[in-house]
CSV table of N, CA, C and O in Angstrom, one decimal:
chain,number,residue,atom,x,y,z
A,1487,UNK,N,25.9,-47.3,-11.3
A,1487,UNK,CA,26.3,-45.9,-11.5
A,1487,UNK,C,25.5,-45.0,-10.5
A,1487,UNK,O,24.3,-45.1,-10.5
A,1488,UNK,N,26.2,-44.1,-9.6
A,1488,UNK,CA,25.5,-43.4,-9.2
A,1488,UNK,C,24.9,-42.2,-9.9
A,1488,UNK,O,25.6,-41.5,-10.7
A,1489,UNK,N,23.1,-41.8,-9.5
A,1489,UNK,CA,22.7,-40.4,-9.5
A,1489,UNK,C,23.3,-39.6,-9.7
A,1489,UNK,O,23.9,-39.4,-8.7
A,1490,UNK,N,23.6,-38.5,-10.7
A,1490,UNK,CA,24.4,-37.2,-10.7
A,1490,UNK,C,23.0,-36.4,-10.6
A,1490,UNK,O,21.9,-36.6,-11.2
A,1491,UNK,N,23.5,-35.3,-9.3
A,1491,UNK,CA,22.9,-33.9,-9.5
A,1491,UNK,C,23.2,-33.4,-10.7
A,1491,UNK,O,24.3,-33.7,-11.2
A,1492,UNK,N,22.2,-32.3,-11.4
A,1492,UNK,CA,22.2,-31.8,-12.6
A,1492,UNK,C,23.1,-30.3,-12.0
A,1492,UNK,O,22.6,-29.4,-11.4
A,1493,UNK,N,24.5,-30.2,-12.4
A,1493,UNK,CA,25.4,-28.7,-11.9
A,1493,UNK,C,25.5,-28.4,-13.0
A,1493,UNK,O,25.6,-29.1,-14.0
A,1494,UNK,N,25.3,-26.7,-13.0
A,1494,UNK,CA,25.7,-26.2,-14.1
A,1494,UNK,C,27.2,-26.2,-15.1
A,1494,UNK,O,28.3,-26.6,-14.8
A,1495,UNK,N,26.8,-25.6,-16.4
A,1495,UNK,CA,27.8,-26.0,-17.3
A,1495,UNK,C,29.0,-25.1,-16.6
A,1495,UNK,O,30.0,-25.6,-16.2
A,1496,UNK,N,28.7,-24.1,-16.5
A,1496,UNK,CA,29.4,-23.1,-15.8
A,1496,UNK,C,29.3,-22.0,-15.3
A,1496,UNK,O,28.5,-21.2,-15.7
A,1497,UNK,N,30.1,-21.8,-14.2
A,1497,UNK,CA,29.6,-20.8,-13.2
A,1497,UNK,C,30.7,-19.6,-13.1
A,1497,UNK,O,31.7,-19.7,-12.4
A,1498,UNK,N,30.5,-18.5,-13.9
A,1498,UNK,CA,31.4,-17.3,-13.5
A,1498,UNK,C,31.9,-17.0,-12.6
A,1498,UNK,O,33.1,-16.8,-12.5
A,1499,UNK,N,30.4,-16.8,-11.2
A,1499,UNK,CA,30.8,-16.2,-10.0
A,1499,UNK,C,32.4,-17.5,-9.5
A,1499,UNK,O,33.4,-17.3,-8.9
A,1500,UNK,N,31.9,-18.6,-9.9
A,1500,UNK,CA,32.8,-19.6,-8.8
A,1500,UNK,C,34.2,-19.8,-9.9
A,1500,UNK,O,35.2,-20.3,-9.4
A,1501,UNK,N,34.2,-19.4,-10.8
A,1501,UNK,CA,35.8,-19.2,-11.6
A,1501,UNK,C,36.5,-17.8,-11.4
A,1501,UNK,O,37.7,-17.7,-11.2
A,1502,UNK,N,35.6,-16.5,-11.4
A,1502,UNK,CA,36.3,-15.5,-10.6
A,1502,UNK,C,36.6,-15.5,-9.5
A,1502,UNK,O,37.5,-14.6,-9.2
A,1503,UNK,N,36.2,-16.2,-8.6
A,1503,UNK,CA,36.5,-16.4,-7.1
A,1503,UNK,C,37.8,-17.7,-6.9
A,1503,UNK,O,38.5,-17.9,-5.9
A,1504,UNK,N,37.8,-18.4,-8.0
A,1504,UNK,CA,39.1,-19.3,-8.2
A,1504,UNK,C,40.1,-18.3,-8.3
A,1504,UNK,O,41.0,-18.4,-7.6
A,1505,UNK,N,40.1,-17.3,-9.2
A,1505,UNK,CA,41.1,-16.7,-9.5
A,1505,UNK,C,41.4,-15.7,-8.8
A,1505,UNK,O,42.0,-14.9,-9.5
A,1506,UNK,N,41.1,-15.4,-7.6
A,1506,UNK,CA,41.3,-14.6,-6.6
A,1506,UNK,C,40.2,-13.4,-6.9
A,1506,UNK,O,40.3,-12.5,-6.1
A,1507,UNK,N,39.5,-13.3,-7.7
A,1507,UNK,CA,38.7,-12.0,-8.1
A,1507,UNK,C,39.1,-11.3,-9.1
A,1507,UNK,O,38.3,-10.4,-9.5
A,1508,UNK,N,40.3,-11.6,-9.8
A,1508,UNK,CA,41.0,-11.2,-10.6
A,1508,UNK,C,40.6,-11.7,-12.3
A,1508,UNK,O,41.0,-12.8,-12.6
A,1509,UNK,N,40.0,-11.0,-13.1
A,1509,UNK,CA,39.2,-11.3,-14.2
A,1509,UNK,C,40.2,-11.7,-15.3
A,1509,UNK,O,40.0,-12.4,-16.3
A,1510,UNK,N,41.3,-11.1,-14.9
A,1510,UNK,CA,42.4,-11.3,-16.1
A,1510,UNK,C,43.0,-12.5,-16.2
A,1510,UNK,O,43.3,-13.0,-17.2
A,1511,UNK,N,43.4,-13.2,-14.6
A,1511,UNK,CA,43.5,-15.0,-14.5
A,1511,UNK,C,42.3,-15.3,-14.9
A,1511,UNK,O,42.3,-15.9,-15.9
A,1512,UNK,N,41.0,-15.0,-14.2
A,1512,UNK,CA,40.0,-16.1,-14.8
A,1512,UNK,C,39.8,-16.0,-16.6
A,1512,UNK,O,39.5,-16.8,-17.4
A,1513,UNK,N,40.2,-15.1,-16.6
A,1513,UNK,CA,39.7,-15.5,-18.9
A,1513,UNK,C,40.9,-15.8,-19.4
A,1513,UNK,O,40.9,-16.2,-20.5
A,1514,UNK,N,42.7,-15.8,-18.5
A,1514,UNK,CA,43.4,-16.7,-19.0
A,1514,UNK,C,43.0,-18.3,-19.0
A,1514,UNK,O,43.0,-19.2,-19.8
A,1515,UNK,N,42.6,-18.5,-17.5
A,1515,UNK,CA,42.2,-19.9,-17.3
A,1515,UNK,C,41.5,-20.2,-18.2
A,1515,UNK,O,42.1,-20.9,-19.0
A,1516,UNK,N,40.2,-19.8,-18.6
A,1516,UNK,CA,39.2,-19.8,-19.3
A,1516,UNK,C,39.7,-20.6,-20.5
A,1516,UNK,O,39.4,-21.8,-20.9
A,1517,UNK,N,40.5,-19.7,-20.9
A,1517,UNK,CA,40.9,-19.4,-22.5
A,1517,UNK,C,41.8,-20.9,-22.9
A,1517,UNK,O,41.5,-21.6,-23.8
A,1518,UNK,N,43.0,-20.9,-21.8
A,1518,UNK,CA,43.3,-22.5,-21.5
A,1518,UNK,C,43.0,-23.5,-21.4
A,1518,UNK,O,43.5,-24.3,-22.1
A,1519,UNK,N,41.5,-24.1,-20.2
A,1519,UNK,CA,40.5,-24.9,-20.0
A,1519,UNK,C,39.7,-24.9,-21.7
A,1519,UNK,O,39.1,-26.0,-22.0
A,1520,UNK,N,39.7,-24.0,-22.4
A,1520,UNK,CA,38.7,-24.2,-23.4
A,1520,UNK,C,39.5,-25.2,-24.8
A,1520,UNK,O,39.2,-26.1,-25.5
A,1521,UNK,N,40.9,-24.1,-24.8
A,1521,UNK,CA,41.4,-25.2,-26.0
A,1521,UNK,C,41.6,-26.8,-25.2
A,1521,UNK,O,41.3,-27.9,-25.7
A,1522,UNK,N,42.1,-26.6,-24.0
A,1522,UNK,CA,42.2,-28.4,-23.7
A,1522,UNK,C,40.9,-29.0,-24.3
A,1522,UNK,O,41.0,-29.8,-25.2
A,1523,UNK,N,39.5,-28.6,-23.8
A,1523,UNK,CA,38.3,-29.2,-24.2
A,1523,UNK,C,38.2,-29.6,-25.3
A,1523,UNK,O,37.8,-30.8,-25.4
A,1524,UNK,N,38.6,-28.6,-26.7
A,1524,UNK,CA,38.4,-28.9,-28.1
A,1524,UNK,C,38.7,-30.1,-28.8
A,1524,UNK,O,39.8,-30.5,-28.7
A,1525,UNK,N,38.0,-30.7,-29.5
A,1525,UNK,CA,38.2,-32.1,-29.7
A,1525,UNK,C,39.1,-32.8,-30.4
A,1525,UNK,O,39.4,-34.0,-30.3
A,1526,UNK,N,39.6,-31.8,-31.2
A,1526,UNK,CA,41.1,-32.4,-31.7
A,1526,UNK,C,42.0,-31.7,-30.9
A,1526,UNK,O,43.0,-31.2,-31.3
A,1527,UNK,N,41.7,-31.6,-29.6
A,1527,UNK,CA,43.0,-31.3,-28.8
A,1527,UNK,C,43.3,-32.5,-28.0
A,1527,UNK,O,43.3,-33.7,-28.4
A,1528,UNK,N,43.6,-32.1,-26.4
A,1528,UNK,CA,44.2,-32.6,-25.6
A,1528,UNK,C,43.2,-34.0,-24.9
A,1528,UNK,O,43.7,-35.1,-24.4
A,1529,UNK,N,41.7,-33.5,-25.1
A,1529,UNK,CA,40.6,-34.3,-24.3
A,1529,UNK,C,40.5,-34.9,-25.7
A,1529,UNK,O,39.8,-34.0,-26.1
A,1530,UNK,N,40.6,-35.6,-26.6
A,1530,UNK,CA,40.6,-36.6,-27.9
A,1530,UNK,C,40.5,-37.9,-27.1
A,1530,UNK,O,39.6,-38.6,-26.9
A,1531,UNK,N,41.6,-38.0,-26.7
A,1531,UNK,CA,41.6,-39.7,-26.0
A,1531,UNK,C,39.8,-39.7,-25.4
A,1531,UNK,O,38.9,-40.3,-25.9
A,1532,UNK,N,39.8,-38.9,-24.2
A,1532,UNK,CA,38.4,-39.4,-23.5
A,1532,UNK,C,37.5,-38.9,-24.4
A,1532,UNK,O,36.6,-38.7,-23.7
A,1533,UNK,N,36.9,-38.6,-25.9
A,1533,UNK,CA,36.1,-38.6,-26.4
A,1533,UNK,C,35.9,-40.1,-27.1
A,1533,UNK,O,34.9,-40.4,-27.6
A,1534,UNK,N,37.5,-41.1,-27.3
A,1534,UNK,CA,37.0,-42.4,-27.5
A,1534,UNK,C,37.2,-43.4,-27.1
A,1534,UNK,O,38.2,-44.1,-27.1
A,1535,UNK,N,36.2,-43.6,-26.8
A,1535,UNK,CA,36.0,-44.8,-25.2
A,1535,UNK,C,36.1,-46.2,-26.1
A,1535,UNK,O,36.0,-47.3,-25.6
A,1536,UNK,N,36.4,-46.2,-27.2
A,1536,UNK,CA,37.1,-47.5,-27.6
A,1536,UNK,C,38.6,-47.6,-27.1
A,1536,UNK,O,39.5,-48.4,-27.5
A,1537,UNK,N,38.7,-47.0,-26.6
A,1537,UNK,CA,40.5,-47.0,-26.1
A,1537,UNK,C,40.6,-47.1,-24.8
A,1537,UNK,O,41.6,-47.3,-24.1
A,1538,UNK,N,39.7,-47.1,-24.5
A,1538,UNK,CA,39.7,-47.0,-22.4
A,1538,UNK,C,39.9,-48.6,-22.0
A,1538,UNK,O,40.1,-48.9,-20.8
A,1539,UNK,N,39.9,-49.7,-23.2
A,1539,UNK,CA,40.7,-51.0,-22.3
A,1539,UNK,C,42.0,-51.2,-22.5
A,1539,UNK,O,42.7,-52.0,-21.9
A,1540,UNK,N,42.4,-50.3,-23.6
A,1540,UNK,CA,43.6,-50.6,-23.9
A,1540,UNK,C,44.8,-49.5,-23.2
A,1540,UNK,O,46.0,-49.3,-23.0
A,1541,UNK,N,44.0,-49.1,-23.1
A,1541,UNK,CA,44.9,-47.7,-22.6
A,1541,UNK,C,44.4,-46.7,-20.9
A,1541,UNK,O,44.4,-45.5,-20.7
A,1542,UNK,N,44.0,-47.7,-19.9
A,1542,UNK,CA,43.0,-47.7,-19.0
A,1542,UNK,C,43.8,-46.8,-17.9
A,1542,UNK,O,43.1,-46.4,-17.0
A,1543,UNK,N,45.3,-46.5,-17.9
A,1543,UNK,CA,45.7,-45.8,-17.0
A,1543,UNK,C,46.3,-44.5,-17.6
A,1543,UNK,O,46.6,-43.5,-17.0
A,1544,UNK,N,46.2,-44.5,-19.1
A,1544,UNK,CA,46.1,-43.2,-19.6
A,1544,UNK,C,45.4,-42.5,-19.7
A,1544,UNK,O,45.7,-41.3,-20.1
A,1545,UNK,N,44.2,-43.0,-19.6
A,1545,UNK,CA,42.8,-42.3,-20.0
A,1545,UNK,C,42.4,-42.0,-18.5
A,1545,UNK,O,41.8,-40.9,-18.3
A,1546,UNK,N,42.7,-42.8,-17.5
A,1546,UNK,CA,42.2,-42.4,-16.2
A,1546,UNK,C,43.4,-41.3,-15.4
A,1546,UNK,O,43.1,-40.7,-14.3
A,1547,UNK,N,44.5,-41.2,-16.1
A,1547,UNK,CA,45.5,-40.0,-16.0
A,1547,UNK,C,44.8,-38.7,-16.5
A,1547,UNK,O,44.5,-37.7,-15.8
A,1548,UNK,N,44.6,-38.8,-17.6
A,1548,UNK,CA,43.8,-37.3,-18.4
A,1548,UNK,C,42.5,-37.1,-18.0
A,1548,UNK,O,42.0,-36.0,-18.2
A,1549,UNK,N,41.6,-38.3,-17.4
A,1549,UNK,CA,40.5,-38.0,-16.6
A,1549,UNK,C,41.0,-37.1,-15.4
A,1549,UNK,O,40.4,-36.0,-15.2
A,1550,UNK,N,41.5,-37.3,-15.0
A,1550,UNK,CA,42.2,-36.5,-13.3
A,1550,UNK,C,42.3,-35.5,-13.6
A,1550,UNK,O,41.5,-34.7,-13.1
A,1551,UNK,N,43.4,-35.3,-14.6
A,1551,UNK,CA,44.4,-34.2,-14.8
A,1551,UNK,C,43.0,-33.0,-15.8
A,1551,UNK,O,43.2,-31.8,-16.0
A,1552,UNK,N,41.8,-33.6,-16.3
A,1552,UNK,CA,40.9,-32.6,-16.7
A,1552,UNK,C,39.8,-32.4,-15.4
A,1552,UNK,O,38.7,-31.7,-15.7
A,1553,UNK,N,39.9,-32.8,-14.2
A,1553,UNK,CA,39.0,-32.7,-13.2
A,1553,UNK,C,39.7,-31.6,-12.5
A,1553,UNK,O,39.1,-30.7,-11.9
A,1554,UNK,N,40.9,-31.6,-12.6
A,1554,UNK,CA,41.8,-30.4,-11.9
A,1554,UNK,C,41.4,-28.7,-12.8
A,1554,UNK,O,41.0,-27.7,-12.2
A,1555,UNK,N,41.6,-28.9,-14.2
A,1555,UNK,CA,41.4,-28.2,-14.9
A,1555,UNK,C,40.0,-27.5,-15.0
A,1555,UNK,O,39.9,-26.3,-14.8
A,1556,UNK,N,38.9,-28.1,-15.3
A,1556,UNK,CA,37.8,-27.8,-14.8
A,1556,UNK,C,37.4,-27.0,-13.7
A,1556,UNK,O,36.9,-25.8,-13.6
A,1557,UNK,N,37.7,-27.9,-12.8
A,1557,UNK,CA,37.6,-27.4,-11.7
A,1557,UNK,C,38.2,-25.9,-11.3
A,1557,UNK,O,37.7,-25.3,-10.3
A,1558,UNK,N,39.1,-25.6,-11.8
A,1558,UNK,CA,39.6,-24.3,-11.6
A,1558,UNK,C,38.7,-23.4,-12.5
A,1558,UNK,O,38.3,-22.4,-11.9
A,1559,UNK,N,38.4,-23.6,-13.6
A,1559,UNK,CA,37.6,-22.6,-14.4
A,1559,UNK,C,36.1,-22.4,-14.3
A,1559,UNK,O,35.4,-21.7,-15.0
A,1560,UNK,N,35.7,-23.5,-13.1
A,1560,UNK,CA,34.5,-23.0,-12.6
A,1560,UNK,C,33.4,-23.7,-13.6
A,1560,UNK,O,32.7,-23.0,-14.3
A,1561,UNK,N,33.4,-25.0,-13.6
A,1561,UNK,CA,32.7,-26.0,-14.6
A,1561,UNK,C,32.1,-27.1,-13.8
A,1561,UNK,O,32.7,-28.2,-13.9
A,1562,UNK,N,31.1,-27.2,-13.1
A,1562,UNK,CA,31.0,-28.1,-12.2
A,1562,UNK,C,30.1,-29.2,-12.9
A,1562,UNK,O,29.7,-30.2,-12.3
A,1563,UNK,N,29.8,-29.0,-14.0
A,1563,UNK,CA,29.2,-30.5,-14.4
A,1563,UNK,C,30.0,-31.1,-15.1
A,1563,UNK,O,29.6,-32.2,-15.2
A,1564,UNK,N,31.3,-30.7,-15.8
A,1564,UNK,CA,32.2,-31.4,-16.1
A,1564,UNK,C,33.0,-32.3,-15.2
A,1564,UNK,O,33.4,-33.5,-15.4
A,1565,UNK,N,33.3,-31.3,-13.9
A,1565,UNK,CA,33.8,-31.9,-12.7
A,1565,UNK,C,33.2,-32.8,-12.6
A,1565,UNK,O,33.5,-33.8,-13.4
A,1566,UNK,N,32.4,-32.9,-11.8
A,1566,UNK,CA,31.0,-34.1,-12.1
A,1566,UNK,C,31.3,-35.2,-13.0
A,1566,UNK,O,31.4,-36.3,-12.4
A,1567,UNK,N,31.6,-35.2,-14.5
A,1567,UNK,CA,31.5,-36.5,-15.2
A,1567,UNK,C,32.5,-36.5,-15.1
A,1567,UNK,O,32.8,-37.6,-15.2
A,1568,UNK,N,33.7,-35.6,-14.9
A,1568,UNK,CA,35.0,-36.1,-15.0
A,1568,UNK,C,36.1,-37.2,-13.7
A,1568,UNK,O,37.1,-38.0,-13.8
A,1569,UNK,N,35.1,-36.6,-12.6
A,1569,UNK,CA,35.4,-37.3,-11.3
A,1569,UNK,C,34.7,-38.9,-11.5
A,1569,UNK,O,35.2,-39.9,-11.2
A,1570,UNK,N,33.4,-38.7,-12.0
A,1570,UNK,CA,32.7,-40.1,-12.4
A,1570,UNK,C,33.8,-40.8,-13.6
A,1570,UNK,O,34.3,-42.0,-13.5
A,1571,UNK,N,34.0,-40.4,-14.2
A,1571,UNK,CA,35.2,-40.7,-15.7
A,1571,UNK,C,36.2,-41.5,-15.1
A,1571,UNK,O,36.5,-42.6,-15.5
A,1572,UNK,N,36.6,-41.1,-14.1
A,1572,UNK,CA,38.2,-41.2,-13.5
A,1572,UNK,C,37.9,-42.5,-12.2
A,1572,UNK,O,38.8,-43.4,-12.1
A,1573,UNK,N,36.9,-42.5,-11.3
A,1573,UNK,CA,36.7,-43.5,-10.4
A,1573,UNK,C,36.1,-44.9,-11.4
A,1573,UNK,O,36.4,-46.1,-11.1
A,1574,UNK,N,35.2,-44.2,-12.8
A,1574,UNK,CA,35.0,-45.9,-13.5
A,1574,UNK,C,36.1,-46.0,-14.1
A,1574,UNK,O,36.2,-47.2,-14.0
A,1575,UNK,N,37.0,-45.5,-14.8
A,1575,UNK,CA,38.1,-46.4,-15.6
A,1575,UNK,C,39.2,-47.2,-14.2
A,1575,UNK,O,39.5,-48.4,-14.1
A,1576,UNK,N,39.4,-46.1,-13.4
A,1576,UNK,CA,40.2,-46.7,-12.3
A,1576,UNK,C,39.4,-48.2,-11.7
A,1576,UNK,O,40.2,-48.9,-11.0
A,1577,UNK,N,38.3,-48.6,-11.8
A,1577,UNK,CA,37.6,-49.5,-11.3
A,1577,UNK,C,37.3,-50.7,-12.3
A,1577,UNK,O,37.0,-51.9,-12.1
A,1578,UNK,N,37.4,-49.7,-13.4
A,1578,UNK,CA,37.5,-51.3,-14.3
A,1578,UNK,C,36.3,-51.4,-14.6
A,1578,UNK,O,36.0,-52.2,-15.4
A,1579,UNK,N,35.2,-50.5,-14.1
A,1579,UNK,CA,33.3,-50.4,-15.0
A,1579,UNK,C,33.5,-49.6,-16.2
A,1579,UNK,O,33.0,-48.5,-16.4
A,1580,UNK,N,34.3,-50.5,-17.2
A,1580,UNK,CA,34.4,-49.9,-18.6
A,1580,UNK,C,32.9,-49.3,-19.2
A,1580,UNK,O,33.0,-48.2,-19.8
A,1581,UNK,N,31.7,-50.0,-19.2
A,1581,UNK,CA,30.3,-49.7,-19.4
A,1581,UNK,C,30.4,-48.4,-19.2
A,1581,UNK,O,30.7,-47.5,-20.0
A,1582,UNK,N,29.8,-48.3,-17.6
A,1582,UNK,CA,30.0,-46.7,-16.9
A,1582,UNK,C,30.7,-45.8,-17.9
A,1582,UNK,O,30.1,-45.1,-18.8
A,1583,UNK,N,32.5,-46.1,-17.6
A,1583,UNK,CA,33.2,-45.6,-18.7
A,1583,UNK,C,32.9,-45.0,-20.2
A,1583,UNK,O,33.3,-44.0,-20.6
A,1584,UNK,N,32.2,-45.8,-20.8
A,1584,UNK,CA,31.8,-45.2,-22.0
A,1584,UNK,C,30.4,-44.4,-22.4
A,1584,UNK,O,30.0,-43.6,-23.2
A,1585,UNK,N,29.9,-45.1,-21.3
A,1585,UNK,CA,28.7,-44.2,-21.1
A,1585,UNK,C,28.6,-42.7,-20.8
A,1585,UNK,O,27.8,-41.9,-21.4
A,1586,UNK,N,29.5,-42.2,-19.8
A,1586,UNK,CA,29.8,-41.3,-19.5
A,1586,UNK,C,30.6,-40.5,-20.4
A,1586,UNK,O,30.2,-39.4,-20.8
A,1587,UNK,N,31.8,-41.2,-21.0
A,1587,UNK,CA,32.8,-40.6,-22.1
A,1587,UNK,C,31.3,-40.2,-23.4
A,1587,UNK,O,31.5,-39.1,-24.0
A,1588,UNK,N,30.5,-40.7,-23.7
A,1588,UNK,CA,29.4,-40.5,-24.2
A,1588,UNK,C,28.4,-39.3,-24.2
A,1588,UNK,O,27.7,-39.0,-25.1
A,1589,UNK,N,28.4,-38.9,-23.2
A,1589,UNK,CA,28.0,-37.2,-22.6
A,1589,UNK,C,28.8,-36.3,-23.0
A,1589,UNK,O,28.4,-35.2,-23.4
A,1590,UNK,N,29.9,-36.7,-23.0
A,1590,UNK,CA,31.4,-35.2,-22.8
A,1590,UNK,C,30.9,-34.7,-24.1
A,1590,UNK,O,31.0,-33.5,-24.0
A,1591,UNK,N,30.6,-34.9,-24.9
A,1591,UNK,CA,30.7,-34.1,-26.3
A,1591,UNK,C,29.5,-33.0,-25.9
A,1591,UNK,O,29.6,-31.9,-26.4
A,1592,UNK,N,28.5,-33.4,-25.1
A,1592,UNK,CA,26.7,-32.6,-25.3
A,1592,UNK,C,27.2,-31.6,-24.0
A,1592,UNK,O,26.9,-30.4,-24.0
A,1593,UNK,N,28.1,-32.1,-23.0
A,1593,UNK,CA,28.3,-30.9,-21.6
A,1593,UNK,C,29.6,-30.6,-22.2
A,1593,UNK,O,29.3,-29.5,-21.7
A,1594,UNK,N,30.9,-30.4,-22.9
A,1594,UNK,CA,31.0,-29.4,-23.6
A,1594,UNK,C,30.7,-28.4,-24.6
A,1594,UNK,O,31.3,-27.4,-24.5
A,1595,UNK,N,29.9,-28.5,-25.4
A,1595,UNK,CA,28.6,-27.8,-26.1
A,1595,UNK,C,28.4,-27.2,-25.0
A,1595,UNK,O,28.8,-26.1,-24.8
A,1596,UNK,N,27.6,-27.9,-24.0
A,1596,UNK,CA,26.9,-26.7,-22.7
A,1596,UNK,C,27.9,-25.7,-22.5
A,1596,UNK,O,27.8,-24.5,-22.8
A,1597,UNK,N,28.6,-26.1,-22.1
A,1597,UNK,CA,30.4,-25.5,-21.6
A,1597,UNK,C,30.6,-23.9,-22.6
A,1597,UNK,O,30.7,-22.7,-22.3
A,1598,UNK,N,30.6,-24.6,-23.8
A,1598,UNK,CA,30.8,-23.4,-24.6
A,1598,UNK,C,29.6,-22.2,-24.9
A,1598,UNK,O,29.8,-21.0,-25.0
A,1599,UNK,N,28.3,-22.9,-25.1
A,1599,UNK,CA,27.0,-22.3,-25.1
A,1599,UNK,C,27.1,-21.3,-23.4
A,1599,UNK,O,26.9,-20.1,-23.4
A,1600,UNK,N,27.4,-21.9,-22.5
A,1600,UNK,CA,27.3,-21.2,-21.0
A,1600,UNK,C,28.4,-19.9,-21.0
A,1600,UNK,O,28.2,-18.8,-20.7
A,1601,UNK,N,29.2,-20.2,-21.4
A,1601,UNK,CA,30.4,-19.3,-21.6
A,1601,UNK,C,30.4,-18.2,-22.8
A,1601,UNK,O,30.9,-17.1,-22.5
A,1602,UNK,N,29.9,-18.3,-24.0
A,1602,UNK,CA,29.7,-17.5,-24.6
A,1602,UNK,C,28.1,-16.8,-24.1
A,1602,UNK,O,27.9,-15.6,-24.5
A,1603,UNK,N,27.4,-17.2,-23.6
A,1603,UNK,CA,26.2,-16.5,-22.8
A,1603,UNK,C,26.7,-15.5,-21.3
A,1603,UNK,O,26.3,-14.5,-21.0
A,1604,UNK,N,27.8,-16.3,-20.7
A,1604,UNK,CA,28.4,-15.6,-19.7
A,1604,UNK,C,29.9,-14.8,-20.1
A,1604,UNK,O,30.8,-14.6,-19.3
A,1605,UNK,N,30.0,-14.5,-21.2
A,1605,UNK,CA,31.1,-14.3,-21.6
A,1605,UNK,C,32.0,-13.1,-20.8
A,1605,UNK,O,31.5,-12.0,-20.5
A,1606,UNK,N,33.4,-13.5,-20.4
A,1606,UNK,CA,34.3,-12.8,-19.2
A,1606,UNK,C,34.0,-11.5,-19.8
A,1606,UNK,O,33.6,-11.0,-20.9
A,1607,UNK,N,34.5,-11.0,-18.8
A,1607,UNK,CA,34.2,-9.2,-18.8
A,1607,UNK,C,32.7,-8.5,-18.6
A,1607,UNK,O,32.5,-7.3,-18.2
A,1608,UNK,N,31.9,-9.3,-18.8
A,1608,UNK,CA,30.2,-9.0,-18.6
A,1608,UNK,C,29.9,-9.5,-17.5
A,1608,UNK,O,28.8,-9.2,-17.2
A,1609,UNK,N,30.4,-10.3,-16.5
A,1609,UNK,CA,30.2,-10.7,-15.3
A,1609,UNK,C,30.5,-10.1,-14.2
A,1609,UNK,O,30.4,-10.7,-13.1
């Protein structure tokens, strides 16, 4: 496994500047990116990495498809484990894989902790 730099949970300046400057896309994004995160939502599968052999191209599908998401809302340590998420299932280092799926719960907490400390409109 490679080294990850430590990126923050989330970065205002770099989700308002996603959204052209425009605060009213970034706290729709926001608001979007957050229910996907929630655990009985959309990201459920990648919280259980007992499914990642059976289900190894669906899980590395919703890996992707939440690196895109993140990434627009200005989350770069998510990015981070999500881009790591998505190269180990695609590779078949199921280990990696659960190890990492194994974080996602403590860097969303960050996610949400960073975001209610940066909360849109005070930025």
């Amino acid at each position: 496994m490679h080294k990850r730099i430590q990126l923050p949970p989330y970065d205002p300046a770099q989700a308002l500047a996603l959204a052209s400057g425009k605060a009213e896309i970034r706290d729709r994004i926001l608001s979007g990116v957050l229910a996907f995160l929630a655990p009985d939502s959309d990201i459920a599968p990648l919280l259980d990495s007992a499914s990642f052999r059976a289900a190894t191209t669906e899980r590395a599908e919703l890996a992707h498809r939440a690196i895109t998401l993140v990434t627009q809302a200005g989350m770069p340590q998510l990015t981070q484990i999500f881009r790591a998420l998505t190269d180990a299932l695609q590779a078949g280092r199921f280990d990696e894989a659960e190890q990492l799926a194994g974080g996602l719960p403590e860097a969303i907490r960050q996610v949400y902790a960073a975001v209610t400390t940066d909360a849109p409109g005070t930025t």
